[in-house]
Coordinates of C-alpha atoms in Angstrom, one line a residue:
X25 CA 75.0 208.1 192.7
X26 CA 75.2 204.3 192.2
X27 CA 72.0 201.9 192.9
X28 CA 72.7 199.9 195.7
X29 CA 71.2 196.8 195.3
X30 CA 71.1 193.8 198.2
X31 CA 70.6 190.5 197.7
X32 CA 69.7 188.9 201.1
X33 CA 70.9 185.2 202.1
X34 CA 67.7 182.2 201.5
X35 CA 68.5 178.3 202.1
X36 CA 66.9 177.8 198.7
X37 CA 69.6 180.0 197.0
X38 CA 69.2 183.6 196.0
X39 CA 69.1 183.4 192.3
X40 CA 65.3 183.9 191.9
X41 CA 65.9 187.1 194.1
X42 CA 69.0 188.3 191.7
X43 CA 67.3 187.2 188.8
X44 CA 64.0 189.3 189.3
X45 CA 66.3 192.2 190.6
X46 CA 68.4 191.9 187.3
X47 CA 65.2 192.3 185.1
X48 CA 64.2 195.4 186.8
X49 CA 67.6 197.3 186.2
X50 CA 67.9 195.9 182.9
X51 CA 64.1 197.5 181.7
X52 CA 65.2 200.5 183.4
X53 CA 68.5 200.5 181.5
X54 CA 70.8 200.7 184.5
X55 CA 74.5 200.3 183.0
X56 CA 76.6 197.7 185.3
X57 CA 79.2 200.6 186.7
X58 CA 76.0 202.2 188.2
X59 CA 75.0 199.2 190.2
X60 CA 76.2 198.5 193.5
X61 CA 75.6 194.8 194.5
X62 CA 75.5 194.0 198.5
X63 CA 76.0 190.0 198.7
X64 CA 74.3 188.8 202.3
X65 CA 75.2 190.7 205.2
X66 CA 78.0 192.9 203.8
X67 CA 78.2 196.1 204.8
X68 CA 76.6 198.9 202.7
X69 CA 78.6 201.3 199.9
X70 CA 78.7 204.6 201.6
X71 CA 78.2 206.4 198.0
X72 CA 75.8 204.2 196.6
X73 CA 71.7 204.9 197.3
X74 CA 69.6 201.9 198.5
X75 CA 67.1 200.4 196.1
X76 CA 64.8 198.5 198.7
X77 CA 62.0 199.6 196.1
X78 CA 63.0 197.4 193.1
X79 CA 60.2 194.8 192.7
X80 CA 60.6 191.4 193.5
X81 CA 57.8 190.3 190.6
X82 CA 58.7 189.3 187.3
X83 CA 59.2 192.2 184.5
X84 CA 59.5 191.8 181.0
X85 CA 62.8 191.8 180.0
X86 CA 64.7 190.7 176.8
X87 CA 65.2 186.8 176.6
X88 CA 68.7 185.6 177.1
X89 CA 70.4 182.3 175.5
X90 CA 69.8 179.1 177.6
X91 CA 73.4 178.7 178.3
X92 CA 73.6 182.4 180.3
X93 CA 70.5 180.7 182.2
X94 CA 72.4 177.2 182.5
X95 CA 75.6 179.1 183.8
X96 CA 73.9 181.2 185.9
X97 CA 72.1 178.3 188.2
X98 CA 75.7 177.6 189.1
X99 CA 77.4 180.6 189.7
X100 CA 75.0 181.4 191.8
X101 CA 75.5 179.0 194.1
X102 CA 79.6 180.2 194.2
X103 CA 81.1 182.6 197.3
X104 CA 82.5 185.3 195.5
X105 CA 80.5 187.9 196.4
X106 CA 81.4 189.4 193.1
X107 CA 79.3 187.1 191.3
X108 CA 76.2 189.2 191.0
X109 CA 78.2 191.9 189.6
X110 CA 79.9 189.4 187.0
X111 CA 76.2 188.2 186.1
X112 CA 74.6 191.5 185.5
X113 CA 77.4 192.6 183.5
X114 CA 77.5 189.7 181.3
X115 CA 73.3 189.7 181.1
X116 CA 73.4 193.8 180.1
X117 CA 76.1 193.0 177.3
X118 CA 73.7 190.0 175.7
X119 CA 71.2 192.6 176.2
X120 CA 72.4 194.7 174.1
X121 CA 73.5 192.6 171.1
X122 CA 76.3 190.7 172.3
X123 CA 74.7 187.6 171.7
X124 CA 77.5 185.3 171.5
X125 CA 79.5 186.9 174.2
X126 CA 79.4 183.3 175.9
X127 CA 81.3 181.7 173.3
X128 CA 84.2 184.3 174.1
X129 CA 86.2 182.4 176.6
X130 CA 89.1 185.3 176.6
X131 CA 86.6 187.9 177.5
X132 CA 87.5 188.7 181.3
X133 CA 83.8 188.5 182.8
X134 CA 83.1 185.4 180.6
X135 CA 86.5 184.0 182.0
X136 CA 85.8 184.7 185.1
X137 CA 81.9 183.4 185.5
X138 CA 83.5 179.9 183.4
X139 CA 86.2 179.8 186.5
X140 CA 82.9 180.0 189.2
X141 CA 80.7 177.8 187.3
X142 CA 83.3 175.2 187.1
X143 CA 84.4 175.0 190.9
X144 CA 81.0 175.0 192.0
X145 CA 80.1 172.2 189.8
X146 CA 83.1 170.3 190.9
X147 CA 81.7 170.7 194.5
X148 CA 78.5 169.8 193.3
X149 CA 79.9 166.6 191.9
X150 CA 81.8 166.1 195.2
X151 CA 78.3 166.5 197.2
X152 CA 76.7 163.8 195.4
X153 CA 79.6 161.5 195.6
X154 CA 80.7 161.8 199.2
X155 CA 77.4 162.4 201.3
X156 CA 76.7 159.6 203.3
X157 CA 73.3 159.2 204.9
X158 CA 72.5 157.6 208.0
X159 CA 69.0 156.4 209.6
X160 CA 68.0 158.3 212.6
X161 CA 64.5 157.4 214.2
X162 CA 62.2 159.7 215.9
X163 CA 61.7 158.0 220.0
X164 CA 58.2 159.2 220.0
X165 CA 56.5 157.8 216.5
X166 CA 59.5 155.4 215.2
X167 CA 59.5 157.1 211.8
X168 CA 63.1 156.9 210.6
X169 CA 64.3 159.8 208.6
X170 CA 67.7 159.2 207.3
X171 CA 70.1 162.5 208.1
X172 CA 73.2 163.8 206.5
X173 CA 75.9 166.6 207.1
X174 CA 78.4 167.8 204.5
X175 CA 80.4 170.8 204.4
X176 CA 80.8 171.7 200.9
X177 CA 83.0 174.6 199.6
X178 CA 80.1 176.4 197.6
X179 CA 76.2 176.9 198.5
X180 CA 75.8 173.9 196.1
X181 CA 72.3 172.7 198.5
X182 CA 70.0 174.0 195.5
X183 CA 71.8 172.2 192.9
X184 CA 72.0 168.8 195.1
X185 CA 68.7 168.8 196.0
X186 CA 66.8 167.9 193.1
X187 CA 69.4 165.0 192.5
X188 CA 68.5 163.5 196.3
X189 CA 64.9 164.3 195.7
X190 CA 64.9 161.7 192.5
X191 CA 67.4 158.9 193.9
X192 CA 65.7 158.9 197.3
X193 CA 62.0 159.5 196.5
X194 CA 60.7 156.8 198.8
X195 CA 62.1 158.0 202.2
X196 CA 62.1 160.7 204.4
X197 CA 65.9 162.3 204.6
X198 CA 67.4 165.3 205.9
X199 CA 70.8 166.7 204.6
X200 CA 72.8 169.5 206.8
X201 CA 75.1 171.7 205.9
X202 CA 76.3 174.6 207.7
X203 CA 74.9 177.4 205.1
X204 CA 71.4 175.5 205.1
X205 CA 69.3 172.8 205.5
X206 CA 66.7 171.3 203.2
X207 CA 64.3 168.0 204.1
X208 CA 62.5 166.0 202.0
X209 CA 59.4 163.4 202.7
X210 CA 57.8 161.4 200.0
X211 CA 54.6 163.4 198.9
X212 CA 55.6 166.7 200.3
X213 CA 58.3 167.8 198.3
X214 CA 61.4 169.6 199.8
X215 CA 61.4 172.2 202.6
X216 CA 64.1 174.5 203.5
X217 CA 65.6 175.9 206.8
X218 CA 69.0 177.5 208.2
X219 CA 72.1 175.7 208.4
X220 CA 73.6 173.4 210.9
X221 CA 77.3 174.4 212.1
X222 CA 78.2 170.5 212.5
X223 CA 77.2 167.0 212.6
X224 CA 75.3 166.4 216.0
X225 CA 73.9 163.6 217.4
X226 CA 74.7 161.4 213.6
X227 CA 75.9 158.4 215.1
X228 CA 77.6 155.4 213.2
X229 CA 75.3 152.3 212.0
X230 CA 75.3 149.3 210.3
X231 CA 75.3 150.9 207.3
X232 CA 78.7 152.4 207.6
X233 CA 80.2 148.9 207.9
X234 CA 78.8 148.4 203.7
X235 CA 80.4 151.2 203.0
X236 CA 84.0 150.0 204.5
X237 CA 83.6 146.9 203.0
X238 CA 82.9 148.6 199.8
X239 CA 86.2 150.3 199.6
X240 CA 88.0 147.3 200.5
X241 CA 86.6 145.3 197.4
X242 CA 87.0 147.9 195.1
X243 CA 90.5 149.2 196.6
X244 CA 93.3 148.9 193.5
X245 CA 96.6 148.3 195.2
X246 CA 98.2 148.6 191.9
X247 CA 96.8 152.2 191.1
X248 CA 97.6 153.6 194.7
X249 CA 98.2 157.5 194.8
X250 CA 97.6 159.3 197.6
X251 CA 98.0 162.8 196.2
X252 CA 95.4 162.0 193.5
X253 CA 93.2 160.2 196.1
X254 CA 93.4 163.6 198.3
X255 CA 92.7 165.6 195.1
X256 CA 89.5 163.5 194.0
X257 CA 88.6 163.3 197.5
X258 CA 89.2 166.4 199.4
X259 CA 90.2 165.6 203.1
X260 CA 87.7 168.2 204.8
X261 CA 85.1 165.2 203.5
X262 CA 87.0 162.4 205.3
X263 CA 85.7 163.1 208.9
X264 CA 82.0 162.2 207.4
X265 CA 83.1 159.3 205.3
X266 CA 82.5 155.8 207.0
X267 CA 84.9 154.3 204.4
X268 CA 87.9 156.3 205.3
X269 CA 88.2 154.7 208.8
X270 CA 89.2 151.4 206.3
X271 CA 91.6 153.5 204.6
X272 CA 94.6 153.7 206.4
X273 CA 95.6 150.0 206.9
X274 CA 94.3 149.2 203.1
X275 CA 96.5 151.4 201.7
X276 CA 99.6 149.4 204.2
X277 CA 98.7 146.8 202.9
X278 CA 99.1 147.7 198.9
X279 CA 102.2 146.9 198.7
X280 CA 101.8 143.3 200.0
X281 CA 98.6 143.1 197.9
X282 CA 100.7 144.3 195.2
X283 CA 103.1 141.6 195.4
X284 CA 100.7 138.6 195.3
X285 CA 98.8 140.0 192.5
X286 CA 102.1 140.4 190.1
X287 CA 102.4 136.6 191.4
X288 CA 99.6 135.3 190.9
X289 CA 100.0 136.6 187.2
X290 CA 102.8 135.3 186.3
X291 CA 101.1 132.1 185.4
X292 CA 103.3 131.1 182.8
X293 CA 106.1 128.9 183.2
X294 CA 109.1 130.1 181.9
X295 CA 109.8 128.9 178.6
X296 CA 113.2 127.2 177.1
X297 CA 113.5 127.7 173.7
X298 CA 115.7 127.6 171.2
X299 CA 117.8 130.4 169.8
X300 CA 115.5 130.9 166.9
X301 CA 112.3 129.3 168.2
X302 CA 110.2 133.0 167.7
X303 CA 108.0 131.1 165.8
X304 CA 107.3 128.2 167.8
X305 CA 106.1 131.1 170.6
X306 CA 103.8 132.9 168.2
X307 CA 102.3 129.9 167.2
X308 CA 101.8 128.7 171.6
X309 CA 100.6 132.5 172.5
X310 CA 97.5 132.6 170.1
X311 CA 95.6 130.4 172.8
X312 CA 97.4 132.8 175.7
X313 CA 94.7 133.3 178.5
X314 CA 97.5 134.3 181.5
X315 CA 95.3 138.0 181.7
X316 CA 92.2 139.1 181.2
X317 CA 92.8 141.1 178.0
X318 CA 92.3 138.4 175.9
X319 CA 88.7 138.5 176.0
X320 CA 87.8 141.9 174.2
X321 CA 91.0 142.1 172.0
X322 CA 90.7 141.1 168.5
X323 CA 94.2 138.5 168.7
X324 CA 97.0 138.7 170.5
X325 CA 99.7 141.2 168.5
X326 CA 103.3 138.7 168.6
X327 CA 106.8 140.3 167.9
X328 CA 107.7 139.9 164.1
X329 CA 111.0 140.1 162.5
X330 CA 113.9 138.2 161.5
X331 CA 114.9 135.4 164.0
X332 CA 118.6 136.6 163.8
X333 CA 118.1 140.4 164.6
X334 CA 120.6 141.8 166.2
X335 CA 118.6 144.7 167.3
X336 CA 114.6 143.9 169.0
X337 CA 112.3 147.3 169.9
X338 CA 110.4 146.5 172.5
X339 CA 107.0 148.9 172.9
X340 CA 103.9 149.1 175.1
X341 CA 101.1 147.4 173.7
X342 CA 99.0 146.9 169.8
X343 CA 96.8 150.0 169.8
X344 CA 93.5 149.7 167.4
X345 CA 95.1 149.3 163.9
X346 CA 97.6 146.8 165.3
X347 CA 95.0 144.6 167.3
X348 CA 92.6 144.0 164.0
X349 CA 96.0 143.5 161.2
X350 CA 97.6 141.3 164.0
X351 CA 100.8 142.6 163.2
X352 CA 102.7 145.6 165.7
X353 CA 103.5 149.5 164.9
X354 CA 101.3 149.8 161.6
X355 CA 99.4 152.5 163.1
X356 CA 100.4 155.8 163.1
X357 CA 103.1 155.4 165.5
X358 CA 104.6 152.5 163.5
X359 CA 104.3 155.1 160.5
X360 CA 106.7 157.8 163.1
X361 CA 108.7 155.0 164.2
X362 CA 109.4 153.8 160.8
X363 CA 110.6 157.5 159.6
X364 CA 112.9 157.6 162.6
X365 CA 114.1 154.3 162.3
X366 CA 115.1 155.9 158.1
X367 CA 116.8 159.0 159.4
X368 CA 118.8 157.0 162.0
X369 CA 120.3 154.5 159.2
X370 CA 118.3 151.8 160.8
X371 CA 117.2 149.0 158.4
X372 CA 113.5 148.2 159.8
X373 CA 113.5 145.0 157.8
X374 CA 116.5 143.9 159.8
X375 CA 114.7 145.1 163.3
X376 CA 112.9 142.8 165.5
X377 CA 109.6 144.5 167.0
X378 CA 107.1 143.5 169.5
X379 CA 105.6 145.0 172.6
X380 CA 106.0 144.6 176.7
X381 CA 102.0 143.4 176.6
X382 CA 100.1 141.3 173.7
X383 CA 96.5 142.5 173.9
X384 CA 94.9 145.7 172.9
X385 CA 94.0 147.0 176.3
X386 CA 91.2 149.7 175.7
X387 CA 87.7 151.5 177.0
X388 CA 84.9 150.9 174.3
X389 CA 83.4 154.6 173.4
X390 CA 80.5 154.0 170.9
X391 CA 82.3 153.0 167.6
X392 CA 85.3 154.0 169.3
X393 CA 88.1 152.0 171.3
X394 CA 90.3 154.4 173.4
X395 CA 93.5 153.0 174.6
X396 CA 94.0 152.4 178.1
X397 CA 97.8 152.0 179.5
X398 CA 98.4 148.7 180.6
X399 CA 98.4 147.5 184.1
X400 CA 101.0 146.3 186.4
X401 CA 99.4 142.8 186.1
X402 CA 99.1 143.0 182.6
X403 CA 102.4 143.6 182.3
X404 CA 103.6 141.1 184.5
X405 CA 101.2 138.3 182.7
X406 CA 103.1 139.0 179.6
X407 CA 106.5 139.5 181.0
X408 CA 107.4 135.8 180.3
X409 CA 106.5 135.9 176.9
X410 CA 108.9 138.9 176.2
X411 CA 111.7 137.0 178.3
X412 CA 111.3 133.8 175.8
X413 CA 111.4 136.5 172.5
X414 CA 114.6 138.1 174.0
X415 CA 116.2 134.5 174.6
X416 CA 115.3 133.1 171.2
X417 CA 116.8 135.8 169.5
X418 CA 119.6 136.7 171.7
X419 CA 119.8 140.5 170.5
X420 CA 122.8 142.4 170.8
X421 CA 120.8 145.5 171.1
X422 CA 117.1 146.3 173.0
X423 CA 115.1 149.4 172.8
X424 CA 112.7 150.0 175.3
X425 CA 110.2 152.5 173.8
X426 CA 108.3 154.4 176.4
X427 CA 108.1 153.9 180.3
X428 CA 106.0 150.6 180.3
X429 CA 108.6 148.7 177.9
X430 CA 111.2 150.2 180.6
X431 CA 109.6 149.1 183.7
X432 CA 109.0 146.0 182.4
X433 CA 112.6 145.3 181.8
X434 CA 114.9 148.0 183.5
X435 CA 112.5 148.3 187.3
X436 CA 109.8 150.2 188.3
X437 CA 111.2 153.0 189.6
X438 CA 112.4 153.5 185.9
X439 CA 111.9 157.0 184.1
X440 CA 112.5 157.8 180.6
X441 CA 112.4 161.3 181.2
X442 CA 115.5 160.9 183.7
X443 CA 117.6 157.8 182.1
X444 CA 116.4 158.2 178.2
X445 CA 119.6 157.4 176.2
X446 CA 121.2 155.3 178.5
X447 CA 123.0 152.4 177.4
X448 CA 123.3 149.4 180.2
X449 CA 123.7 145.5 180.2
X450 CA 120.8 143.2 181.2
X451 CA 120.2 139.8 181.5
X452 CA 119.2 139.6 177.6
X453 CA 121.2 141.9 175.8
X454 CA 124.9 143.7 176.4
X455 CA 123.2 146.8 175.3
X456 CA 120.2 148.2 176.4
X457 CA 118.3 151.8 176.5
X458 CA 115.0 153.7 176.6
X459 CA 113.9 156.6 174.6
X460 CA 110.6 158.1 173.8
X461 CA 107.5 155.8 172.5
X462 CA 106.8 157.4 169.0
X463 CA 103.1 157.6 170.2
X464 CA 104.6 160.0 172.7
X465 CA 105.9 162.4 170.2
X466 CA 102.0 162.4 167.9
X467 CA 100.8 162.8 171.7
X468 CA 103.2 166.2 172.5
X469 CA 101.7 169.5 173.9
X470 CA 103.3 171.4 171.2
X471 CA 104.4 171.4 167.7
X472 CA 108.1 172.3 169.0
X473 CA 107.7 169.5 171.7
X474 CA 106.9 167.0 169.1
X475 CA 109.8 168.3 166.8
X476 CA 112.3 167.9 170.2
X477 CA 111.1 164.4 171.2
X478 CA 111.3 163.2 167.4
X479 CA 114.8 164.7 167.0
X480 CA 115.9 162.6 170.6
X481 CA 114.4 159.7 169.1
X482 CA 116.2 159.8 166.1
X483 CA 119.4 160.3 167.9
X484 CA 118.9 157.4 170.6
X485 CA 118.6 155.2 167.3
X486 CA 121.3 156.1 165.6
X487 CA 123.6 154.9 168.9
X488 CA 122.9 151.2 167.7
X489 CA 124.9 151.9 163.5
X490 CA 128.3 154.3 165.7

């Protein structure tokens, strides 16, 4: 007969109870298949025998890796009733000698626990980011307690309570969820109680308008993405977030604000140049401060190539190596481009190469500078330089390498995946088309994808020689 072990719900979490029960079973040598774990108020298993007498006190048992303890801390907060069974299965196997089990991502139980852990970790992040406390004064003592109500997907309160205790250690606060409530008072620590079904009596206060002001100030109209917003800030939390009441109006104003930003970014006048005056432009661009990228970048990376070039290739922006060298397409992407041009029968020495953005946009990570895609304002600020280059060169062919360059010349709605290789006339050349950026070949998801993209890049470039 199987052994039935019930884990009763507690506001502060059930991990300690499960751990003591699991230790006792482990010491007795009870195999996972002989244990039926009952989660909370779930009905009993008709074929299992109850084991209410299992000790709650710590029992000496084999040591387990710290990684298992960290995994269990989060999995225990998941709502899946199978979590106790899966935890015990992995614990039993580790105790039986499978010390590297947690490193096996393909193991069925380990994979399931990892998924639960990730769900809880994400929910934990949401709780830390989207809880908004409001002050409530006691009518008799006039003592303020900061109260918030939150509806998490999982029982993450035991994980986030220490976070808020450390962050707000000098005030009294109370965090309520449908599963449990936790209160904190300076000098008294945390206390736990049953859950609150919904936020009753938590009215707006002056701090709510501060949140809305912060939202308006940090909202970037150039990066409006409603699906990504709903993914990162689930709609179920919007009711308790004061800033969301300003969201509708702010998003509605995004197109107008974006147009104003782009208009302000184009601070350079239209540059009138004679054919072949690229050297004049290159020298003038050295002092360009039209966008904030000039500050952290090493130098401006202007285009280079023959003054009478009939072919102009336009990329996105200089990379790390290009920024240091001051020349376009000299890094790994440049090597891919050189090889593709050679296979397409195009002499690199006869081609003028440049970028839609002349400074390197990056995020520093220690000694490494990670590439960041240029923003619309960056492209708009550099647009007069690109147009002046094209006016000076008067090319027959323009090849836009990648989405940034294509959108800069062919419009914001252009999609390389849909219109790659389509030749059209533009204001700057009788024949213009877009194709893959060489760096996209390097970042392809698989070798097969890389080979396919590279073949398409070569085939598109070969149109120039036909």
